[in-house]
Amino acid sequence: PKLAEWQQEMLKDLEQATDRLSTLTEDLLDVSRLQAGQLVLQHTSTNLVSLVQRLIERFQKTTARHQLAFHPEQPILEAMIDPQRMEQVLSNLLTNAIKYSPQGGSIVVTVRKDSANHAAEIRVQDDGIGIPLHQQVRIFGRFTRADNAQAAGISGTGLGLYLCRALIEQHTGRLWFESEEGKGTTFFLHLPLVAPDSAT
Ligand code: ATP
Ligand code: MG
């Protein structure tokens, strides 16, 4: 028999609760792995453009209030990365962009090659609540959350960015942001591309 609307709602809630629980468990395990020096990357040549494209499509399905726009400057940008870990990083950045823009709005993701630095650059930009200036220096710390996010009643553990930065540093990349409270936030991710003459 077809499920009633309230039953479908309930199933959706259950599914979301299970997802949250499994993400939390995975995050806590990753923190322990990092501390034990046991978080090992599985590098493989990966097209960053299609990886980001897939994630954008997946996350667009989770929200009707936000418009996710993707602007790759080229169709293919290969990097030697751990694709699952990169997905984990971008998933947190996209989840953050969505949940810290409770009014909705546009989220713009860019992928480009920074030829001067032989790096790939990914940006995730939102028009959300922003991060208060006085808390910006500490925001990558474990269990760190900004006051305005908590005041707005948006839930979170404060582990996502800590793990993102650790994972990107393990890729010998960089992760940073620019943010203005009440205006929005842009995260920048730089990943080194293998120099053509050093490829084996
Ligand atoms: P989780 O561990 O589930 O990711 P979280 O989202 O609270 O929880 P982080 O992703 O580490 O944790 O982010 C830390 C804090 O940084 C957030 O709680 C929020 O205060 C702030 N923050 C992160 N991204 C944004 C953003 N795009 N806009 C505004 N604030 C943000
Ligand atoms: Mg987060």
Short mmCIF file of N, CA and C in Angstrom, two decimals, residues 24-169:
data_model
loop_
_atom_site.label_atom_id
_atom_site.label_comp_id
_atom_site.label_asym_id
_atom_site.label_seq_id
_atom_site.Cartn_x
_atom_site.Cartn_y
_atom_site.Cartn_z
N LEU A 24 28.39 12.03 12.01
CA LEU A 24 29.03 12.35 13.28
C LEU A 24 30.00 11.24 13.69
N THR A 25 29.57 10.00 13.55
CA THR A 25 30.44 8.86 13.91
C THR A 25 31.69 8.87 13.05
N GLU A 26 31.49 9.07 11.73
CA GLU A 26 32.63 9.09 10.81
C GLU A 26 33.59 10.23 11.17
N ASP A 27 33.02 11.42 11.46
CA ASP A 27 33.87 12.57 11.81
C ASP A 27 34.68 12.28 13.07
N LEU A 28 34.03 11.71 14.07
CA LEU A 28 34.74 11.41 15.32
C LEU A 28 35.84 10.38 15.08
N LEU A 29 35.54 9.39 14.24
CA LEU A 29 36.56 8.38 13.91
C LEU A 29 37.73 9.02 13.17
N ASP A 30 37.40 9.96 12.26
CA ASP A 30 38.47 10.63 11.49
C ASP A 30 39.37 11.45 12.40
N VAL A 31 38.76 12.12 13.40
CA VAL A 31 39.58 12.89 14.35
C VAL A 31 40.55 11.94 15.05
N SER A 32 40.07 10.78 15.46
CA SER A 32 40.94 9.80 16.13
C SER A 32 42.02 9.28 15.17
N ARG A 33 41.62 9.00 13.93
CA ARG A 33 42.59 8.52 12.94
C ARG A 33 43.69 9.56 12.73
N LEU A 34 43.28 10.84 12.62
CA LEU A 34 44.26 11.92 12.42
C LEU A 34 45.25 11.96 13.58
N GLN A 35 44.71 11.91 14.80
CA GLN A 35 45.57 12.00 15.98
C GLN A 35 46.51 10.81 16.07
N ALA A 36 46.08 9.66 15.55
CA ALA A 36 46.92 8.46 15.59
C ALA A 36 47.84 8.38 14.37
N GLY A 37 47.76 9.40 13.48
CA GLY A 37 48.55 9.39 12.26
C GLY A 37 48.13 8.26 11.32
N GLN A 38 46.88 7.86 11.42
CA GLN A 38 46.39 6.71 10.65
C GLN A 38 45.41 7.11 9.55
N LEU A 39 45.35 8.42 9.26
CA LEU A 39 44.45 8.80 8.18
C LEU A 39 45.27 8.82 6.88
N VAL A 40 45.12 7.77 6.10
CA VAL A 40 45.96 7.60 4.92
C VAL A 40 45.14 7.90 3.66
N LEU A 41 45.70 8.74 2.79
CA LEU A 41 44.99 9.10 1.56
C LEU A 41 45.21 8.04 0.47
N GLN A 42 44.19 7.84 -0.33
CA GLN A 42 44.28 6.93 -1.48
C GLN A 42 44.27 7.80 -2.74
N HIS A 43 45.45 8.22 -3.18
CA HIS A 43 45.52 9.14 -4.33
C HIS A 43 45.19 8.44 -5.64
N THR A 44 44.42 9.14 -6.45
CA THR A 44 44.18 8.66 -7.80
C THR A 44 43.88 9.88 -8.69
N SER A 45 44.24 9.78 -9.96
CA SER A 45 44.02 10.90 -10.86
C SER A 45 42.51 11.12 -11.01
N THR A 46 42.06 12.34 -10.72
CA THR A 46 40.62 12.59 -10.63
C THR A 46 40.28 13.89 -11.35
N ASN A 47 39.19 13.87 -12.12
CA ASN A 47 38.72 15.10 -12.74
C ASN A 47 37.90 15.89 -11.71
N LEU A 48 38.50 16.97 -11.24
CA LEU A 48 37.84 17.78 -10.20
C LEU A 48 36.52 18.37 -10.69
N VAL A 49 36.46 18.69 -11.99
CA VAL A 49 35.26 19.34 -12.52
C VAL A 49 34.07 18.40 -12.41
N SER A 50 34.26 17.13 -12.81
CA SER A 50 33.10 16.23 -12.74
C SER A 50 32.79 15.84 -11.29
N LEU A 51 33.81 15.77 -10.45
CA LEU A 51 33.54 15.49 -9.02
C LEU A 51 32.67 16.58 -8.42
N VAL A 52 33.04 17.84 -8.70
CA VAL A 52 32.27 18.96 -8.15
C VAL A 52 30.86 18.98 -8.76
N GLN A 53 30.78 18.73 -10.06
CA GLN A 53 29.48 18.73 -10.74
C GLN A 53 28.50 17.74 -10.09
N ARG A 54 29.00 16.54 -9.82
CA ARG A 54 28.16 15.50 -9.19
C ARG A 54 27.65 15.97 -7.82
N LEU A 55 28.57 16.57 -7.05
CA LEU A 55 28.18 17.01 -5.71
C LEU A 55 27.13 18.12 -5.76
N ILE A 56 27.33 19.05 -6.72
CA ILE A 56 26.38 20.16 -6.86
C ILE A 56 24.99 19.59 -7.16
N GLU A 57 24.94 18.62 -8.06
CA GLU A 57 23.64 18.04 -8.41
C GLU A 57 23.02 17.36 -7.19
N ARG A 58 23.85 16.65 -6.43
CA ARG A 58 23.34 15.95 -5.24
C ARG A 58 22.82 16.95 -4.20
N PHE A 59 23.57 18.02 -3.98
CA PHE A 59 23.17 18.97 -2.93
C PHE A 59 22.01 19.85 -3.37
N GLN A 60 21.92 20.10 -4.69
CA GLN A 60 20.79 20.91 -5.15
C GLN A 60 19.47 20.22 -4.81
N LYS A 61 19.51 18.87 -4.82
CA LYS A 61 18.28 18.11 -4.53
C LYS A 61 17.86 18.24 -3.06
N THR A 62 18.77 18.70 -2.20
CA THR A 62 18.44 18.77 -0.77
C THR A 62 17.80 20.11 -0.39
N THR A 63 17.77 21.06 -1.33
CA THR A 63 17.23 22.39 -0.99
C THR A 63 16.46 23.03 -2.14
N ALA A 64 15.32 23.61 -1.80
CA ALA A 64 14.55 24.33 -2.83
C ALA A 64 14.80 25.83 -2.70
N ARG A 65 15.32 26.23 -1.51
CA ARG A 65 15.48 27.67 -1.26
C ARG A 65 16.79 28.24 -1.80
N HIS A 66 17.74 27.34 -2.11
CA HIS A 66 19.04 27.80 -2.60
C HIS A 66 19.23 27.42 -4.07
N GLN A 67 19.90 28.30 -4.78
CA GLN A 67 20.26 27.97 -6.16
C GLN A 67 21.77 27.75 -6.20
N LEU A 68 22.15 26.53 -6.52
CA LEU A 68 23.58 26.21 -6.61
C LEU A 68 24.04 26.40 -8.05
N ALA A 69 25.01 27.27 -8.24
CA ALA A 69 25.52 27.53 -9.59
C ALA A 69 26.95 27.03 -9.67
N PHE A 70 27.26 26.45 -10.81
CA PHE A 70 28.61 25.91 -10.98
C PHE A 70 29.26 26.55 -12.19
N HIS A 71 30.44 27.11 -12.01
CA HIS A 71 31.13 27.77 -13.11
C HIS A 71 32.53 27.20 -13.30
N PRO A 72 32.65 26.05 -13.98
CA PRO A 72 34.00 25.56 -14.27
C PRO A 72 34.56 26.34 -15.45
N GLU A 73 35.83 26.67 -15.39
CA GLU A 73 36.41 27.42 -16.51
C GLU A 73 36.87 26.49 -17.62
N GLN A 74 36.91 25.19 -17.34
CA GLN A 74 37.32 24.21 -18.35
C GLN A 74 36.61 22.89 -18.01
N PRO A 75 36.45 21.99 -19.00
CA PRO A 75 35.68 20.77 -18.74
C PRO A 75 36.43 19.73 -17.91
N ILE A 76 37.76 19.77 -17.99
CA ILE A 76 38.55 18.76 -17.28
C ILE A 76 39.67 19.44 -16.52
N LEU A 77 39.80 19.07 -15.26
CA LEU A 77 40.95 19.52 -14.47
C LEU A 77 41.37 18.36 -13.59
N GLU A 78 42.41 17.66 -14.05
CA GLU A 78 42.84 16.44 -13.35
C GLU A 78 43.80 16.78 -12.22
N ALA A 79 43.59 16.15 -11.08
CA ALA A 79 44.53 16.30 -9.96
C ALA A 79 44.71 14.94 -9.30
N MET A 80 45.90 14.73 -8.71
CA MET A 80 46.15 13.50 -7.96
C MET A 80 45.63 13.70 -6.54
N ILE A 81 44.45 13.20 -6.30
CA ILE A 81 43.83 13.41 -4.98
C ILE A 81 43.14 12.12 -4.54
N ASP A 82 42.69 12.14 -3.29
CA ASP A 82 41.84 11.06 -2.80
C ASP A 82 40.39 11.51 -3.04
N PRO A 83 39.71 10.94 -4.04
CA PRO A 83 38.40 11.49 -4.41
C PRO A 83 37.37 11.40 -3.29
N GLN A 84 37.44 10.34 -2.49
CA GLN A 84 36.44 10.23 -1.41
C GLN A 84 36.67 11.30 -0.35
N ARG A 85 37.93 11.54 -0.04
CA ARG A 85 38.24 12.57 0.96
C ARG A 85 37.90 13.95 0.43
N MET A 86 38.13 14.17 -0.88
CA MET A 86 37.80 15.47 -1.46
C MET A 86 36.28 15.67 -1.43
N GLU A 87 35.55 14.60 -1.65
CA GLU A 87 34.09 14.68 -1.56
C GLU A 87 33.66 15.04 -0.16
N GLN A 88 34.34 14.47 0.81
CA GLN A 88 34.04 14.76 2.22
C GLN A 88 34.25 16.25 2.51
N VAL A 89 35.37 16.79 2.03
CA VAL A 89 35.68 18.21 2.25
C VAL A 89 34.62 19.09 1.59
N LEU A 90 34.36 18.82 0.31
CA LEU A 90 33.41 19.68 -0.42
C LEU A 90 32.00 19.52 0.11
N SER A 91 31.67 18.32 0.57
CA SER A 91 30.34 18.11 1.15
C SER A 91 30.16 18.98 2.38
N ASN A 92 31.19 19.08 3.20
CA ASN A 92 31.05 19.94 4.39
C ASN A 92 30.95 21.41 3.98
N LEU A 93 31.76 21.81 2.99
CA LEU A 93 31.70 23.22 2.56
C LEU A 93 30.33 23.56 1.97
N LEU A 94 29.77 22.62 1.20
CA LEU A 94 28.45 22.87 0.61
C LEU A 94 27.34 22.80 1.66
N THR A 95 27.45 21.84 2.57
CA THR A 95 26.47 21.76 3.66
C THR A 95 26.49 23.05 4.47
N ASN A 96 27.71 23.54 4.76
CA ASN A 96 27.83 24.80 5.51
C ASN A 96 27.20 25.96 4.74
N ALA A 97 27.55 26.06 3.45
CA ALA A 97 27.03 27.18 2.64
C ALA A 97 25.50 27.18 2.68
N ILE A 98 24.92 25.98 2.64
CA ILE A 98 23.45 25.89 2.64
C ILE A 98 22.90 26.20 4.04
N LYS A 99 23.45 25.53 5.05
CA LYS A 99 22.78 25.69 6.36
C LYS A 99 23.06 27.05 7.01
N TYR A 100 24.18 27.68 6.65
CA TYR A 100 24.44 29.01 7.22
C TYR A 100 23.92 30.13 6.32
N SER A 101 23.03 29.76 5.37
CA SER A 101 22.26 30.75 4.59
C SER A 101 20.80 30.41 4.79
N PRO A 102 20.30 30.55 6.01
CA PRO A 102 18.95 30.07 6.29
C PRO A 102 17.86 30.79 5.49
N GLN A 103 18.18 31.98 4.97
CA GLN A 103 17.19 32.70 4.15
C GLN A 103 17.14 32.18 2.73
N GLY A 104 18.03 31.27 2.39
CA GLY A 104 18.14 30.81 1.01
C GLY A 104 19.06 31.73 0.24
N GLY A 105 19.06 31.60 -1.10
CA GLY A 105 19.92 32.46 -1.91
C GLY A 105 20.82 31.64 -2.80
N SER A 106 21.76 32.33 -3.42
CA SER A 106 22.59 31.60 -4.37
C SER A 106 23.91 31.18 -3.73
N ILE A 107 24.37 30.03 -4.18
CA ILE A 107 25.67 29.50 -3.77
C ILE A 107 26.45 29.24 -5.05
N VAL A 108 27.59 29.89 -5.15
CA VAL A 108 28.33 29.82 -6.41
C VAL A 108 29.63 29.05 -6.19
N VAL A 109 29.82 28.03 -7.01
CA VAL A 109 31.03 27.22 -6.91
C VAL A 109 31.84 27.40 -8.19
N THR A 110 33.12 27.65 -8.02
CA THR A 110 34.00 27.87 -9.17
C THR A 110 35.16 26.87 -9.10
N VAL A 111 35.53 26.35 -10.24
CA VAL A 111 36.74 25.51 -10.31
C VAL A 111 37.61 26.11 -11.39
N ARG A 112 38.85 26.42 -11.07
CA ARG A 112 39.73 26.97 -12.10
C ARG A 112 41.17 26.55 -11.86
N LYS A 113 41.93 26.68 -12.93
CA LYS A 113 43.34 26.35 -12.82
C LYS A 113 44.11 27.64 -12.54
N ASP A 114 44.88 27.62 -11.47
CA ASP A 114 45.74 28.76 -11.15
C ASP A 114 47.11 28.41 -11.72
N SER A 115 47.31 28.76 -12.99
CA SER A 115 48.52 28.29 -13.69
C SER A 115 49.79 28.81 -13.03
N ALA A 116 49.73 30.06 -12.54
CA ALA A 116 50.92 30.66 -11.95
C ALA A 116 51.44 29.81 -10.79
N ASN A 117 50.52 29.28 -10.02
CA ASN A 117 50.93 28.49 -8.86
C ASN A 117 50.83 26.99 -9.10
N HIS A 118 50.55 26.62 -10.32
CA HIS A 118 50.35 25.22 -10.67
C HIS A 118 49.43 24.53 -9.68
N ALA A 119 48.28 25.15 -9.53
CA ALA A 119 47.31 24.62 -8.55
C ALA A 119 45.90 24.66 -9.14
N ALA A 120 45.05 23.84 -8.56
CA ALA A 120 43.62 23.93 -8.87
C ALA A 120 42.99 24.75 -7.76
N GLU A 121 42.07 25.63 -8.14
CA GLU A 121 41.39 26.43 -7.12
C GLU A 121 39.89 26.18 -7.16
N ILE A 122 39.33 25.85 -6.02
CA ILE A 122 37.88 25.68 -5.91
C ILE A 122 37.38 26.72 -4.92
N ARG A 123 36.29 27.41 -5.31
CA ARG A 123 35.69 28.39 -4.40
C ARG A 123 34.25 28.03 -4.13
N VAL A 124 33.82 28.22 -2.91
CA VAL A 124 32.40 28.03 -2.56
C VAL A 124 31.95 29.32 -1.89
N GLN A 125 31.03 30.02 -2.57
CA GLN A 125 30.64 31.34 -2.09
C GLN A 125 29.15 31.38 -1.74
N ASP A 126 28.85 31.92 -0.55
CA ASP A 126 27.44 32.05 -0.17
C ASP A 126 27.14 33.47 0.30
N ASP A 127 25.83 33.77 0.40
CA ASP A 127 25.39 35.09 0.88
C ASP A 127 24.73 34.94 2.24
N GLY A 128 25.30 34.08 3.06
CA GLY A 128 24.66 33.73 4.33
C GLY A 128 25.02 34.63 5.49
N ILE A 129 24.99 34.05 6.70
CA ILE A 129 25.13 34.84 7.93
C ILE A 129 26.56 35.31 8.19
N GLY A 130 27.53 34.69 7.49
CA GLY A 130 28.92 35.10 7.67
C GLY A 130 29.49 34.65 9.01
N ILE A 131 30.80 34.86 9.18
CA ILE A 131 31.49 34.46 10.42
C ILE A 131 31.98 35.74 11.09
N PRO A 132 31.59 35.98 12.34
CA PRO A 132 32.02 37.22 13.01
C PRO A 132 33.55 37.34 13.03
N LEU A 133 34.01 38.55 12.76
CA LEU A 133 35.45 38.80 12.63
C LEU A 133 36.25 38.25 13.82
N HIS A 134 35.74 38.50 15.04
CA HIS A 134 36.53 38.11 16.22
C HIS A 134 36.62 36.59 16.41
N GLN A 135 35.82 35.84 15.64
CA GLN A 135 35.89 34.37 15.78
C GLN A 135 36.55 33.70 14.59
N GLN A 136 36.95 34.52 13.60
CA GLN A 136 37.48 33.93 12.37
C GLN A 136 38.78 33.16 12.59
N VAL A 137 39.66 33.66 13.47
CA VAL A 137 40.97 32.99 13.62
C VAL A 137 40.84 31.60 14.23
N ARG A 138 39.76 31.38 14.97
CA ARG A 138 39.65 30.10 15.67
C ARG A 138 38.72 29.10 14.98
N ILE A 139 38.15 29.49 13.82
CA ILE A 139 37.02 28.72 13.29
C ILE A 139 37.42 27.32 12.79
N PHE A 140 38.72 27.12 12.50
CA PHE A 140 39.15 25.79 12.05
C PHE A 140 39.47 24.86 13.23
N GLY A 141 39.28 25.36 14.46
CA GLY A 141 39.58 24.52 15.63
C GLY A 141 38.52 23.45 15.85
N ARG A 142 38.90 22.42 16.60
CA ARG A 142 37.95 21.34 16.91
C ARG A 142 36.79 21.85 17.76
N PHE A 143 35.60 21.46 17.41
CA PHE A 143 34.36 21.80 18.14
C PHE A 143 34.12 23.31 18.22
N THR A 144 34.72 24.06 17.30
CA THR A 144 34.54 25.51 17.32
C THR A 144 33.34 25.91 16.46
N ARG A 145 32.45 26.69 17.05
CA ARG A 145 31.28 27.19 16.34
C ARG A 145 31.15 28.69 16.61
N ALA A 146 30.65 29.43 15.63
CA ALA A 146 30.50 30.88 15.83
C ALA A 146 29.22 31.18 16.60
N ASP A 147 29.24 32.31 17.31
CA ASP A 147 28.07 32.71 18.11
C ASP A 147 26.82 32.90 17.26
N ASN A 148 27.00 33.53 16.08
CA ASN A 148 25.79 33.84 15.29
C ASN A 148 25.11 32.56 14.77
N ALA A 149 25.92 31.51 14.52
CA ALA A 149 25.33 30.24 14.05
C ALA A 149 24.51 29.62 15.17
N GLN A 150 25.06 29.68 16.37
CA GLN A 150 24.34 29.10 17.51
C GLN A 150 23.11 29.93 17.86
N ALA A 151 23.27 31.26 17.80
CA ALA A 151 22.14 32.14 18.10
C ALA A 151 21.00 31.92 17.11
N ALA A 152 21.35 31.58 15.87
CA ALA A 152 20.31 31.35 14.85
C ALA A 152 19.69 29.96 14.98
N GLY A 153 20.19 29.19 15.94
CA GLY A 153 19.61 27.86 16.18
C GLY A 153 19.99 26.84 15.11
N ILE A 154 21.13 27.06 14.44
CA ILE A 154 21.56 26.12 13.40
C ILE A 154 22.47 25.08 14.06
N SER A 155 22.15 23.81 13.87
CA SER A 155 22.89 22.78 14.61
C SER A 155 24.18 22.38 13.90
N GLY A 156 25.13 21.90 14.68
CA GLY A 156 26.41 21.48 14.13
C GLY A 156 27.32 21.04 15.26
N THR A 157 28.40 20.35 14.91
CA THR A 157 29.31 19.84 15.93
C THR A 157 30.59 20.67 16.00
N GLY A 158 30.92 21.33 14.88
CA GLY A 158 32.16 22.11 14.85
C GLY A 158 33.38 21.26 14.54
N LEU A 159 33.16 20.14 13.86
CA LEU A 159 34.30 19.30 13.48
C LEU A 159 34.60 19.38 11.99
N GLY A 160 33.58 19.79 11.20
CA GLY A 160 33.72 19.76 9.74
C GLY A 160 34.94 20.51 9.23
N LEU A 161 35.09 21.77 9.61
CA LEU A 161 36.19 22.57 9.07
C LEU A 161 37.55 22.09 9.59
N TYR A 162 37.58 21.63 10.83
CA TYR A 162 38.83 21.07 11.38
C TYR A 162 39.30 19.92 10.48
N LEU A 163 38.37 19.03 10.14
CA LEU A 163 38.72 17.88 9.30
C LEU A 163 39.05 18.33 7.88
N CYS A 164 38.26 19.29 7.35
CA CYS A 164 38.53 19.79 5.99
C CYS A 164 39.97 20.30 5.89
N ARG A 165 40.36 21.13 6.85
CA ARG A 165 41.70 21.71 6.76
C ARG A 165 42.76 20.61 6.88
N ALA A 166 42.57 19.68 7.82
CA ALA A 166 43.54 18.60 7.99
C ALA A 166 43.65 17.77 6.71
N LEU A 167 42.51 17.49 6.09
CA LEU A 167 42.52 16.67 4.87
C LEU A 167 43.18 17.41 3.71
N ILE A 168 42.91 18.71 3.61
CA ILE A 168 43.52 19.48 2.51
C ILE A 168 45.03 19.64 2.76
N GLU A 169 45.42 19.83 4.01
CA GLU A 169 46.86 19.93 4.29
C GLU A 169 47.55 18.61 3.99
#
